CSV table of C-alpha atoms and ligand atoms in Angstrom, one decimal:
chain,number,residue,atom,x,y,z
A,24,UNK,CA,-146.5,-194.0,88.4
A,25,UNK,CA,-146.1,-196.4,91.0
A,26,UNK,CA,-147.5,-199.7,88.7
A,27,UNK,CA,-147.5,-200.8,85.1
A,28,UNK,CA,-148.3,-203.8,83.5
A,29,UNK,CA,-146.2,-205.1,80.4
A,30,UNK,CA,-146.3,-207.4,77.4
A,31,UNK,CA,-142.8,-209.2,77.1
A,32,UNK,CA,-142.7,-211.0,73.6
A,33,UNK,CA,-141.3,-214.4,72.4
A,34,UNK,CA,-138.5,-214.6,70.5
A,35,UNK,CA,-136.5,-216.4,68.1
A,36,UNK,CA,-133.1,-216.6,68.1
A,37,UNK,CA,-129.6,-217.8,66.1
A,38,UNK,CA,-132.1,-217.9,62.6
A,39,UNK,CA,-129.7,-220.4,61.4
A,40,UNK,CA,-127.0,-218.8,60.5
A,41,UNK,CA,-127.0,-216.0,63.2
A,42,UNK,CA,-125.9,-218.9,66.2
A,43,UNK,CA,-125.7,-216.4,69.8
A,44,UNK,CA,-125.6,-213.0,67.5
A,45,UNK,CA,-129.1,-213.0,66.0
A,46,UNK,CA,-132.9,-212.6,67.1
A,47,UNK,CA,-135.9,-211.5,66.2
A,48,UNK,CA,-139.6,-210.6,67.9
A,49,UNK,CA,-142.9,-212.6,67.8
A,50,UNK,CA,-146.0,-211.3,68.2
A,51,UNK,CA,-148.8,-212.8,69.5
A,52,UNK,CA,-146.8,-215.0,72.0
A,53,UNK,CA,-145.8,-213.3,75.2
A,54,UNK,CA,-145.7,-212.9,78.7
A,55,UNK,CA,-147.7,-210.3,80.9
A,56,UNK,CA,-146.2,-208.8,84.0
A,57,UNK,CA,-147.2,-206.6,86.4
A,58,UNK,CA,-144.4,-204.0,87.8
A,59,UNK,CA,-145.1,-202.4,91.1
A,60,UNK,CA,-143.0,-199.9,92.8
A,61,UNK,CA,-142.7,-200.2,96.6
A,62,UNK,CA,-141.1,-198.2,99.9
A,63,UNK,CA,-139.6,-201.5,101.3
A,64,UNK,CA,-136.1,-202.0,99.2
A,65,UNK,CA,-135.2,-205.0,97.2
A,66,UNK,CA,-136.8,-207.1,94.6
A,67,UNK,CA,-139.8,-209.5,95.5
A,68,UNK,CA,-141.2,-211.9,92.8
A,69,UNK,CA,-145.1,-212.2,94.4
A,70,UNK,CA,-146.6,-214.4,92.3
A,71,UNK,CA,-146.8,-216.6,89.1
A,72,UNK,CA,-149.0,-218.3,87.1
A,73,UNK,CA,-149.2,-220.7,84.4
A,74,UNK,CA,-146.2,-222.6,85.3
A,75,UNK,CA,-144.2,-223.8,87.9
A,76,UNK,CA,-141.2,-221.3,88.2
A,77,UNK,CA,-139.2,-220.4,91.3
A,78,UNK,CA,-140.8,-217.6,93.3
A,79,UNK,CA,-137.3,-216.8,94.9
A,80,UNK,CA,-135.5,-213.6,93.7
A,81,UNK,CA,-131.9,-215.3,92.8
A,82,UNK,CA,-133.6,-218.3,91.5
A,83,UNK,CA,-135.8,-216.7,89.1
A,84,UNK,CA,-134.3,-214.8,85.7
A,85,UNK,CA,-136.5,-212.2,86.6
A,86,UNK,CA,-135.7,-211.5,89.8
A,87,UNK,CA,-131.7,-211.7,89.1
A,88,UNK,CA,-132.0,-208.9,85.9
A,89,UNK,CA,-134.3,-207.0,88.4
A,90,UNK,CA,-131.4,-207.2,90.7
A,91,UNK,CA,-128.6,-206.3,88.4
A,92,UNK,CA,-130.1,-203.1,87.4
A,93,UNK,CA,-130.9,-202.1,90.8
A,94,UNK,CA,-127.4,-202.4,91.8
A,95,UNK,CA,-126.4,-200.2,89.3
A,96,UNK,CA,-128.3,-197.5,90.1
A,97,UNK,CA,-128.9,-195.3,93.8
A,98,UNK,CA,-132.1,-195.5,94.4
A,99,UNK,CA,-133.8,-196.7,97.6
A,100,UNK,CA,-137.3,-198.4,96.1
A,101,UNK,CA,-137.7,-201.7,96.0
A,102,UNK,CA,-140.0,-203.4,93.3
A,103,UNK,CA,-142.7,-206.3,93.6
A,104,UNK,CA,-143.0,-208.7,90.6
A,105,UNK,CA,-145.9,-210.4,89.0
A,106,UNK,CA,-145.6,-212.9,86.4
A,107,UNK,CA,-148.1,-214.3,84.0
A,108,UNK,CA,-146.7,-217.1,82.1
A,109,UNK,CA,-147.4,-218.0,78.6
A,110,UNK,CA,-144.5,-219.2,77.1
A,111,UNK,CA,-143.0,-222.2,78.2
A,112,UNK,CA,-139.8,-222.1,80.1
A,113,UNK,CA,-137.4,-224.5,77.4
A,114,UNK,CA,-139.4,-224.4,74.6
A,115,UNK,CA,-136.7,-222.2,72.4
A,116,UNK,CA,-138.5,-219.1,72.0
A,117,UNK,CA,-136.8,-217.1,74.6
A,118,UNK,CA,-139.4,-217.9,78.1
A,119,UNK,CA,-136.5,-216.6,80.1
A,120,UNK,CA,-135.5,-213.9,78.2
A,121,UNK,CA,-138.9,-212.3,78.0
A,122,UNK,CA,-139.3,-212.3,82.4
A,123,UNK,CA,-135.4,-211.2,82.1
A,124,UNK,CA,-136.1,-208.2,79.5
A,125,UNK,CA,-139.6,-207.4,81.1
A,126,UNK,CA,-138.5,-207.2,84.4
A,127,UNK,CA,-136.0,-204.3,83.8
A,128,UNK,CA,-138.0,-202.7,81.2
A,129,UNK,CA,-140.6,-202.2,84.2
A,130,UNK,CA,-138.7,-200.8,86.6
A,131,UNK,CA,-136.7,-198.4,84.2
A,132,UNK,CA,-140.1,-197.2,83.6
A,133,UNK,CA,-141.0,-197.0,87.2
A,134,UNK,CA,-137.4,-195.0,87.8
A,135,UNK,CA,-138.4,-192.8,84.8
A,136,UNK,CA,-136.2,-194.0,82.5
A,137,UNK,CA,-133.0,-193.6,83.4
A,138,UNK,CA,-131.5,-196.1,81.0
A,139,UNK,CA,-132.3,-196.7,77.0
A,140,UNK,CA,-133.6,-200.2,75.9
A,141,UNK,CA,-130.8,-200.7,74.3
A,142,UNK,CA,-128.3,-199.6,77.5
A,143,UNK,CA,-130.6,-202.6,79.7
A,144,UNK,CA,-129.9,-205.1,77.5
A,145,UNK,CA,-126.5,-205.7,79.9
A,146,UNK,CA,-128.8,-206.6,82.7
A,147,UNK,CA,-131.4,-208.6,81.3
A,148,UNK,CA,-128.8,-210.8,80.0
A,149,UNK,CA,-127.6,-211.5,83.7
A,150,UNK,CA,-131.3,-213.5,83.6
A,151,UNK,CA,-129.7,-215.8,81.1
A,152,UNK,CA,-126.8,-216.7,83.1
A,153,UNK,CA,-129.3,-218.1,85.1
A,154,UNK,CA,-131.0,-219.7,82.6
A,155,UNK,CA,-128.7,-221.0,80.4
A,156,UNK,CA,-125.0,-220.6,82.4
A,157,UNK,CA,-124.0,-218.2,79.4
A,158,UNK,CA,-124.9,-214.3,79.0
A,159,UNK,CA,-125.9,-214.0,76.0
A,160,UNK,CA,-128.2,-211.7,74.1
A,161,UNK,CA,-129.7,-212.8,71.2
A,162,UNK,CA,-133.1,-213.8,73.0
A,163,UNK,CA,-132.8,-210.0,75.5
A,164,UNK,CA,-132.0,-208.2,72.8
A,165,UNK,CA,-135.1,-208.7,70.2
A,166,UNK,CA,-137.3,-208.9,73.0
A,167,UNK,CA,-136.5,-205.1,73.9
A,168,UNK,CA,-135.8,-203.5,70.8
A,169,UNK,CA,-138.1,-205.5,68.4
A,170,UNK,CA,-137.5,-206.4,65.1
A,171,UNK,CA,-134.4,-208.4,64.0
A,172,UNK,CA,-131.1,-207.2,66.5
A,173,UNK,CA,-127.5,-208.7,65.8
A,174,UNK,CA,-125.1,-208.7,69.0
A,175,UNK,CA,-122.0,-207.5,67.6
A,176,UNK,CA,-120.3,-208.1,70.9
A,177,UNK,CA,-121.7,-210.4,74.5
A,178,UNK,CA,-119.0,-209.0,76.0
A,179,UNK,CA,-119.3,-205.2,75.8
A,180,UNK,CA,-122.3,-205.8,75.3
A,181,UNK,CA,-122.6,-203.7,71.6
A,182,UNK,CA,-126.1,-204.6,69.6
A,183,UNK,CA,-127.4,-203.3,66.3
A,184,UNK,CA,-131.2,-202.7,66.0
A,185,UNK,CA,-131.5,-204.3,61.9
A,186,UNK,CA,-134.5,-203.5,59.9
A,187,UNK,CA,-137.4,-206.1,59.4
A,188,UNK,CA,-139.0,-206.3,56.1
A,189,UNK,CA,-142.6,-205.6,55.8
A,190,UNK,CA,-144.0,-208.9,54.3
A,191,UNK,CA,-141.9,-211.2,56.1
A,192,UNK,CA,-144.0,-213.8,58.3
A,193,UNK,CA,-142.9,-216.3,61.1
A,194,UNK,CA,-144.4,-219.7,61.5
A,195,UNK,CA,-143.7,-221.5,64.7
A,196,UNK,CA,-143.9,-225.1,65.8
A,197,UNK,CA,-143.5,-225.7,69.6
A,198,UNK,CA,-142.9,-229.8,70.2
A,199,UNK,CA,-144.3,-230.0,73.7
A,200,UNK,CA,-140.5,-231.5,75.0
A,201,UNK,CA,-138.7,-229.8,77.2
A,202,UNK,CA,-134.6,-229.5,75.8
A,203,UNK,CA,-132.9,-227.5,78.6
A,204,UNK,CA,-130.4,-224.3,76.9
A,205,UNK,CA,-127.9,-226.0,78.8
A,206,UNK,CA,-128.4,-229.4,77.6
A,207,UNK,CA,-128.7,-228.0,73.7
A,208,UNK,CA,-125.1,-226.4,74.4
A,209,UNK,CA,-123.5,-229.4,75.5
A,210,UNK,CA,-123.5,-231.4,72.6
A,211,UNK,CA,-121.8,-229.0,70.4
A,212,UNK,CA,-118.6,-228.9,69.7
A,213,UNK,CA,-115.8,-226.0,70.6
A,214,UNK,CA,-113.8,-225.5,67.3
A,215,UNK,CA,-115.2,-225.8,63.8
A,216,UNK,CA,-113.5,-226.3,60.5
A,217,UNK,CA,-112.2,-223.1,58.6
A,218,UNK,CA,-114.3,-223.6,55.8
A,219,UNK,CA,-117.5,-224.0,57.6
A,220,UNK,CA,-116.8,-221.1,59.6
A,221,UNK,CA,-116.7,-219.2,56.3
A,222,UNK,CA,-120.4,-220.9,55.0
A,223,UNK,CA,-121.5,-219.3,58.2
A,224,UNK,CA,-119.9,-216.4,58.2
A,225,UNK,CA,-121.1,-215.7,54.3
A,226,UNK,CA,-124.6,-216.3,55.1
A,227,UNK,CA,-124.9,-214.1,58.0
A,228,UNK,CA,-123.6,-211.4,56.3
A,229,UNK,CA,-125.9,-212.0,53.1
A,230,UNK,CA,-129.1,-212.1,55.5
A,231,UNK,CA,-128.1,-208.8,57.1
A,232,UNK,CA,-128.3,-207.7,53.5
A,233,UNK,CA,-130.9,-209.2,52.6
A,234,UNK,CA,-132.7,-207.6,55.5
A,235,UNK,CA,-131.4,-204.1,54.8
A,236,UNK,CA,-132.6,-204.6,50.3
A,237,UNK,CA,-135.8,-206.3,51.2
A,238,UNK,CA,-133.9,-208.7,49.2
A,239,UNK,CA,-136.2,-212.1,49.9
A,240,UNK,CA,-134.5,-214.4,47.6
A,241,UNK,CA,-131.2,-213.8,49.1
A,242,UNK,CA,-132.8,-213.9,53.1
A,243,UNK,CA,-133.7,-217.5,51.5
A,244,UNK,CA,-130.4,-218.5,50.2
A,245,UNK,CA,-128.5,-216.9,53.4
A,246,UNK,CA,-131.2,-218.7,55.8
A,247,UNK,CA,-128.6,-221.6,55.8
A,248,UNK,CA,-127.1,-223.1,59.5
A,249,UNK,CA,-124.1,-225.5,58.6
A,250,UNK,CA,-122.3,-225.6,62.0
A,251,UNK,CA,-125.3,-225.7,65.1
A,252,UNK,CA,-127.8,-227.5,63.2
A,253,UNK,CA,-126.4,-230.8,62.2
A,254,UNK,CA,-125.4,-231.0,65.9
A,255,UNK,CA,-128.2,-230.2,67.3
A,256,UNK,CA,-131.4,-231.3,64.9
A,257,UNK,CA,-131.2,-234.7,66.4
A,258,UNK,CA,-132.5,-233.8,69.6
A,259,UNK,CA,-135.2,-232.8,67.7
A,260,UNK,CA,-138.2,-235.7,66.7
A,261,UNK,CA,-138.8,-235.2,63.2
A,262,UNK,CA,-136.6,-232.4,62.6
A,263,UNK,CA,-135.7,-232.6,59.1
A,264,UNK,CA,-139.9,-233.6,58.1
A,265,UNK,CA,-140.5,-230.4,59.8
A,266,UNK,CA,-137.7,-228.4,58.0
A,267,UNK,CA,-138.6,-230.1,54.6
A,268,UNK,CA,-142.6,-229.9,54.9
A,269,UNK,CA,-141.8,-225.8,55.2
A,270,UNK,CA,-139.7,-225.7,52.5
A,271,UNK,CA,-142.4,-227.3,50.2
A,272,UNK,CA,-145.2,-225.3,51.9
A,273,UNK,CA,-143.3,-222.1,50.4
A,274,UNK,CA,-141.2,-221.2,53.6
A,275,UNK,CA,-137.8,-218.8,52.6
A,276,UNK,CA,-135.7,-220.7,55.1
A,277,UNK,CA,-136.8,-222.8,58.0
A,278,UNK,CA,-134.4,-224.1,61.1
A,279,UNK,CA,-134.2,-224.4,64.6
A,280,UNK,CA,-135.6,-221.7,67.2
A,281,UNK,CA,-133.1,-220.8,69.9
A,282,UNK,CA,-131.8,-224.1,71.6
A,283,UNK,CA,-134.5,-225.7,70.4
A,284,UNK,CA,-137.5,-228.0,70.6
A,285,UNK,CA,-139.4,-225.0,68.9
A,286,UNK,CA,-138.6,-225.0,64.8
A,287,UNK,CA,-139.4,-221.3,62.9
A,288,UNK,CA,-140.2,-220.7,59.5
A,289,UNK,CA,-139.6,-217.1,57.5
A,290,UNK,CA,-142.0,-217.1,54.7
A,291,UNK,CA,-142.8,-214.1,52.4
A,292,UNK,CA,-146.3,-213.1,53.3
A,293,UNK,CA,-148.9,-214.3,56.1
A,294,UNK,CA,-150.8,-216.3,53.7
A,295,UNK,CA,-147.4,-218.9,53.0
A,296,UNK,CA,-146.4,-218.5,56.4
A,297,UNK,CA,-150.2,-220.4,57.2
A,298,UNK,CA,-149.4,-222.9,54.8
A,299,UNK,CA,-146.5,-223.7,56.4
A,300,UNK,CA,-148.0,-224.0,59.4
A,301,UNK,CA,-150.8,-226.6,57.8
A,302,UNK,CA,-147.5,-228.4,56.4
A,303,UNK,CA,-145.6,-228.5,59.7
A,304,UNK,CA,-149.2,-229.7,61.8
A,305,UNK,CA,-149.5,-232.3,59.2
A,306,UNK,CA,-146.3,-233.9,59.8
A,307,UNK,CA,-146.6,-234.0,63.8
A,308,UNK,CA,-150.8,-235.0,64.0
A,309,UNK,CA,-150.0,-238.4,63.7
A,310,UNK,CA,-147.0,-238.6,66.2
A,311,UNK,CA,-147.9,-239.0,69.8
A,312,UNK,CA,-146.5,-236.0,70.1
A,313,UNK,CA,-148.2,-232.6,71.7
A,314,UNK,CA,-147.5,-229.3,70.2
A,315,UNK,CA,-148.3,-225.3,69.4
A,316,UNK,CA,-147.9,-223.8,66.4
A,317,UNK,CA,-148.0,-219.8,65.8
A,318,UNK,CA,-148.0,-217.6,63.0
A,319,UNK,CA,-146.4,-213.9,63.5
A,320,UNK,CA,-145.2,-210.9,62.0
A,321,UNK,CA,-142.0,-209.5,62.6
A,322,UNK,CA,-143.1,-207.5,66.2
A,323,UNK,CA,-140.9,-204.1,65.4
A,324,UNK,CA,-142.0,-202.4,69.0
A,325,UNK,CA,-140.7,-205.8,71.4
A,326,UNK,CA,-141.8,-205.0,74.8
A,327,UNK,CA,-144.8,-203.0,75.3
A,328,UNK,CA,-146.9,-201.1,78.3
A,329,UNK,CA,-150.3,-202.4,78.0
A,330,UNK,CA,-151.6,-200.5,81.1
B,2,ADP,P1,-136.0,-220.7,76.9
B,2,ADP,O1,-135.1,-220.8,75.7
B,2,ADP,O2,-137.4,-221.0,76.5
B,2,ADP,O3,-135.9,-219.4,77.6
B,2,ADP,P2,-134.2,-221.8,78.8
B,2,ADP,O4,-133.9,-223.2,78.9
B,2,ADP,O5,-133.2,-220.8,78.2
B,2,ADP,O6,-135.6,-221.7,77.9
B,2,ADP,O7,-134.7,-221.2,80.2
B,2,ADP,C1,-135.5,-221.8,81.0
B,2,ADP,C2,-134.8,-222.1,82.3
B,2,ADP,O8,-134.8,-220.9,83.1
B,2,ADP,C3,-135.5,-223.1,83.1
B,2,ADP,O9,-134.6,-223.9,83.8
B,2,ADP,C4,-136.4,-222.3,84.1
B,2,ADP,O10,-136.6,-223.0,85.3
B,2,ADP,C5,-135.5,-221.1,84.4
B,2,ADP,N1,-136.2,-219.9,84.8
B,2,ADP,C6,-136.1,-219.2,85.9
B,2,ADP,N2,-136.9,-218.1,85.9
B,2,ADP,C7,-137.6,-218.2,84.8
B,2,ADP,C8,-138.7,-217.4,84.3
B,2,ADP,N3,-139.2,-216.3,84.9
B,2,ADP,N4,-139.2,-217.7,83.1
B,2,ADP,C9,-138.7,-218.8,82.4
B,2,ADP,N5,-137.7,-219.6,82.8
B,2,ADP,C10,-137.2,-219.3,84.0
């Protein structure tokens, strides 16, 4: 096989309680790539479309995961990259991740597989260094494995593949703002308070739970961020309308996606999670303010070959 071309998936990630640990997959939102093995060595990013990203290899995530994984392995190839760009880089639902992830994902396939998903996840996240200035894997993570993925550790990189439960829909609402990762991290704060630390702490573990029982009440009651989000929602317009139209529209737990300007919902069913959608559009059509909305089930199979 000397060329393959990929679906690399949206994602969402912290989930409100879950802040640099948690992710999970979107569906119908993604990035295509096409992967193409060549004799010449090193990495080449040949061309992009839909947005205006850096072609050149150490300035693109793509090209920087391609690069990490190459170095860890002997092999004399070199690898040409095409990018097809649907999802906005800084809208929150993981634009970089999805070139970093698909990137290595292709050329492991091209190689034959010499890694796992799970073992690339190490180099993908060198993408978000780029990105954000901070490798972390709660964005790489989902978008390889699918589903909902907890990083137990950045540093060792250890991540647990979590089970998604069958009925549980995401609604998305992209505010057509760019908030840079890095400017997102800046305003929060280094230490927290003891007792919000064991809120979080409490919640996280309950979701986890609640993912393993199918348990939807308690996914609602855990889907609760008391540390990031008060810090962070007012970068947001409209935030808590947004938050609160979901809520009434049915949603289990609503907050903000990634680093934000993209706010997710979790509802229970596909029919609520359009609701919520309907809620969230009503609150933003009469702002001045351009936006996307999606609705999605949980995407268990994260990157995918589509030829
Ligand atoms: P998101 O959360 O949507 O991934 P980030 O702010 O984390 O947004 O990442 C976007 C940053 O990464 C931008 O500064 C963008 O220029 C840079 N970048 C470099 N290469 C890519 C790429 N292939 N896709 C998306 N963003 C990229």
């Amino acid at each position: 096989m000397k060329e393959i071309k990929l679906f690399a998936p949206a994602t969402v990630a912290n989930v409100s309680c879950g802040f640099d640990v948690l992710g999970f997959c979107l569906d119908p939102i993604g990035d295509e790539m096409i992967i193409r093995k060549t004799d010449q060595p090193g990495v080449r990013i040949t061309k992009i479309e839909g947005q205006d990203l850096p072609l050149s290899t150490k300035k693109n995530v793509a090209g920087v995961a391609a690069e990490a994984l190459l170095a860890s392995l002997a092999t004399s190839f070199g690898f040409e990259i095409e990018i097809y760009k649907k999802i906005k880089a800084g809208s929150g639902i993981g634009s970089s991740a999805a070139s970093s992830a698909g990137a290595v994902f292709g050329i492991n396939e091209l190689l034959g597989r010499p890694y796992s998903r799970n073992e690339l996840i190490q180099f993908a996240m060198k993408g978000e260094v780029l990105a954000s200035g901070v490798g972390h894997a709660d964005n790489v993570a989902p978008a390889l494995l699918g589903g909902f993925t907890l990083v137990r550790c950045n540093k060792q990189v250890d991540v647990v593949a979590l089970p998604s439960p069958s009925e549980l829909y995401a609604t998305i609402i992209h505010p057509k703002i760019e908030l840079r990762t890095a400017d997102a991290r800046s305003v929060l704060k280094k230490n927290i308070p003891l007792n919000k630390a064991i809120e979080q702490w409490g919640n996280l573990a309950a979701l986890v739970s609640g993912l393993y029982t199918d348990n939807y009440e308690l996914i609602s009651r855990s889907l609760v961020d008391v540390i990031i989000e008060p810090e962070r929602s007012p970068l947001i317009p409209f935030f808590s309308e947004l938050k609160g139209a979901a809520l009434d529209a049915g949603a289990l737990g609503s907050g903000i996606s990634g680093s934000g300007p993209s706010i997710y919902a979790l509802s229970r069913g596909e029919e609520t999670a359009k609701k919520v959608r309907q809620a969230m559009e009503k609150v933003f059509l009469p702002m001045n303010i351009d936006f996307d909305t999606y609705v999605s089930k949980i995407n268990t199979e994260g990157i995918k070959i589509i030829e």
